[in-house]
Amino acid sequence: MNQKTVNAIFARFQQMEPEPKTELNFTDPFTLVVAVALSAQATDVSVNKATDKLFKVADTPEKMLALGEEGLVPYIGSIGLYRGKAKNVIALSRIILEQHGGVV
């Protein structure tokens, strides 16, 4: 797929839904990325229950890394595939810090 086609698709999406909404709870781009990563094969309701508590203690890449995989598990253990998701959330936090200066 070329860039022209991608742009045309996104233009159609924007025309149909100028202000898209999500059921996921988030406060900024980082918390949205984390919520989306956790939502794979899970309901938005289950993700929101987990992130309501999680984001009170780890709402930045720095705080998420400080929590670590094992520290993250108690918050997301109710979500399916939580071990792999914990690994991925820590990895994405590290990438955001190291390669993007902490900015999503």
mmCIF file of C-alpha atoms in Angstrom:
data_model
loop_
_atom_site.group_PDB
_atom_site.id
_atom_site.type_symbol
_atom_site.label_atom_id
_atom_site.label_comp_id
_atom_site.label_asym_id
_atom_site.label_seq_id
_atom_site.Cartn_x
_atom_site.Cartn_y
_atom_site.Cartn_z
ATOM 1 C CA MET A 1 0.000 0.000 0.000
ATOM 2 C CA ASN A 2 1.492 3.374 -0.944
ATOM 3 C CA GLN A 3 1.343 6.624 1.021
ATOM 4 C CA LYS A 4 -1.258 8.157 -1.303
ATOM 5 C CA THR A 5 -3.648 5.280 -0.621
ATOM 6 C CA VAL A 6 -3.015 5.467 3.132
ATOM 7 C CA ASN A 7 -3.700 9.207 3.116
ATOM 8 C CA ALA A 8 -6.935 8.665 1.171
ATOM 9 C CA ILE A 9 -8.102 6.043 3.675
ATOM 10 C CA PHE A 10 -7.391 8.305 6.640
ATOM 11 C CA ALA A 11 -9.131 11.207 4.907
ATOM 12 C CA ARG A 12 -12.243 9.042 4.558
ATOM 13 C CA PHE A 13 -12.045 8.019 8.216
ATOM 14 C CA GLN A 14 -11.773 11.644 9.273
ATOM 15 C CA GLN A 15 -14.691 12.625 7.079
ATOM 16 C CA MET A 16 -16.867 9.895 8.578
ATOM 17 C CA GLU A 17 -15.761 10.443 12.177
ATOM 18 C CA PRO A 18 -14.055 13.833 12.664
ATOM 19 C CA GLU A 19 -13.572 13.324 16.416
ATOM 20 C CA PRO A 20 -13.160 9.606 17.052
ATOM 21 C CA LYS A 21 -13.697 8.361 20.599
ATOM 22 C CA THR A 22 -12.547 5.279 22.443
ATOM 23 C CA GLU A 23 -13.997 3.457 25.421
ATOM 24 C CA LEU A 24 -10.505 3.170 26.923
ATOM 25 C CA ASN A 25 -9.669 5.538 29.777
ATOM 26 C CA PHE A 26 -6.504 7.579 29.283
ATOM 27 C CA THR A 27 -5.118 10.996 30.171
ATOM 28 C CA ASP A 28 -2.364 11.527 27.608
ATOM 29 C CA PRO A 29 -0.697 9.829 24.636
ATOM 30 C CA PHE A 30 1.455 7.574 26.840
ATOM 31 C CA THR A 31 -1.468 6.224 28.851
ATOM 32 C CA LEU A 32 -3.412 5.714 25.612
ATOM 33 C CA VAL A 33 -0.567 3.658 24.113
ATOM 34 C CA VAL A 34 -0.395 1.530 27.255
ATOM 35 C CA ALA A 35 -4.172 1.040 27.331
ATOM 36 C CA VAL A 36 -4.201 0.029 23.659
ATOM 37 C CA ALA A 37 -1.334 -2.430 24.229
ATOM 38 C CA LEU A 38 -3.266 -3.979 27.111
ATOM 39 C CA SER A 39 -6.515 -4.134 25.138
ATOM 40 C CA ALA A 40 -5.420 -6.843 22.692
ATOM 41 C CA GLN A 41 -7.784 -9.786 23.173
ATOM 42 C CA ALA A 42 -9.356 -8.081 26.210
ATOM 43 C CA THR A 43 -12.444 -5.993 26.788
ATOM 44 C CA ASP A 44 -12.181 -2.249 27.260
ATOM 45 C CA VAL A 45 -14.012 -2.685 30.570
ATOM 46 C CA SER A 46 -11.347 -5.063 31.919
ATOM 47 C CA VAL A 47 -8.543 -2.802 30.700
ATOM 48 C CA ASN A 48 -10.146 0.259 32.303
ATOM 49 C CA LYS A 49 -10.471 -1.551 35.650
ATOM 50 C CA ALA A 50 -6.771 -2.398 35.564
ATOM 51 C CA THR A 51 -5.512 0.958 34.299
ATOM 52 C CA ASP A 52 -7.584 2.956 36.796
ATOM 53 C CA LYS A 53 -5.275 1.605 39.518
ATOM 54 C CA LEU A 54 -2.150 1.309 37.375
ATOM 55 C CA PHE A 55 -2.111 4.884 36.118
ATOM 56 C CA LYS A 56 -2.285 6.204 39.691
ATOM 57 C CA VAL A 57 1.207 4.802 40.278
ATOM 58 C CA ALA A 58 2.711 4.608 36.768
ATOM 59 C CA ASP A 59 1.464 7.161 34.252
ATOM 60 C CA THR A 60 4.798 7.965 32.599
ATOM 61 C CA PRO A 61 7.419 5.823 30.861
ATOM 62 C CA GLU A 62 9.847 6.498 33.738
ATOM 63 C CA LYS A 63 7.389 5.345 36.385
ATOM 64 C CA MET A 64 6.433 2.304 34.310
ATOM 65 C CA LEU A 65 10.071 1.252 33.976
ATOM 66 C CA ALA A 66 10.598 1.761 37.701
ATOM 67 C CA LEU A 67 7.624 -0.536 38.335
ATOM 68 C CA GLY A 68 9.142 -3.246 36.116
ATOM 69 C CA GLU A 69 7.475 -6.351 34.746
ATOM 70 C CA GLU A 70 6.932 -8.017 38.110
ATOM 71 C CA GLY A 71 5.598 -4.804 39.633
ATOM 72 C CA LEU A 72 3.214 -4.375 36.721
ATOM 73 C CA VAL A 73 1.722 -7.872 36.936
ATOM 74 C CA PRO A 74 -0.427 -7.248 40.058
ATOM 75 C CA TYR A 75 -2.158 -4.367 38.259
ATOM 76 C CA ILE A 76 -2.848 -6.195 34.996
ATOM 77 C CA GLY A 77 -3.172 -9.793 36.201
ATOM 78 C CA SER A 78 -6.918 -9.725 35.600
ATOM 79 C CA ILE A 79 -6.354 -9.131 31.870
ATOM 80 C CA GLY A 80 -5.687 -12.086 29.595
ATOM 81 C CA LEU A 81 -2.111 -12.692 28.432
ATOM 82 C CA TYR A 82 -0.892 -10.378 31.206
ATOM 83 C CA ARG A 83 2.683 -11.724 31.370
ATOM 84 C CA GLY A 84 3.375 -10.983 27.711
ATOM 85 C CA LYS A 85 1.603 -7.648 27.975
ATOM 86 C CA ALA A 86 3.706 -6.706 30.995
ATOM 87 C CA LYS A 87 6.858 -7.468 29.016
ATOM 88 C CA ASN A 88 5.588 -5.406 26.060
ATOM 89 C CA VAL A 89 4.515 -2.407 28.169
ATOM 90 C CA ILE A 90 7.937 -2.279 29.809
ATOM 91 C CA ALA A 91 9.610 -2.594 26.401
ATOM 92 C CA LEU A 92 7.480 0.162 24.866
ATOM 93 C CA SER A 93 8.219 2.398 27.862
ATOM 94 C CA ARG A 94 11.946 1.823 27.372
ATOM 95 C CA ILE A 95 11.710 2.545 23.624
ATOM 96 C CA ILE A 96 9.730 5.739 24.232
ATOM 97 C CA LEU A 97 12.385 6.955 26.667
ATOM 98 C CA GLU A 98 15.492 5.861 24.797
ATOM 99 C CA GLN A 99 14.445 6.564 21.215
ATOM 100 C CA HIS A 100 11.860 9.339 21.560
ATOM 101 C CA GLY A 101 12.962 11.333 24.576
ATOM 102 C CA GLY A 102 9.964 10.167 26.608
ATOM 103 C CA VAL A 103 7.445 11.674 24.185
ATOM 104 C CA VAL A 104 4.743 9.653 22.428
#
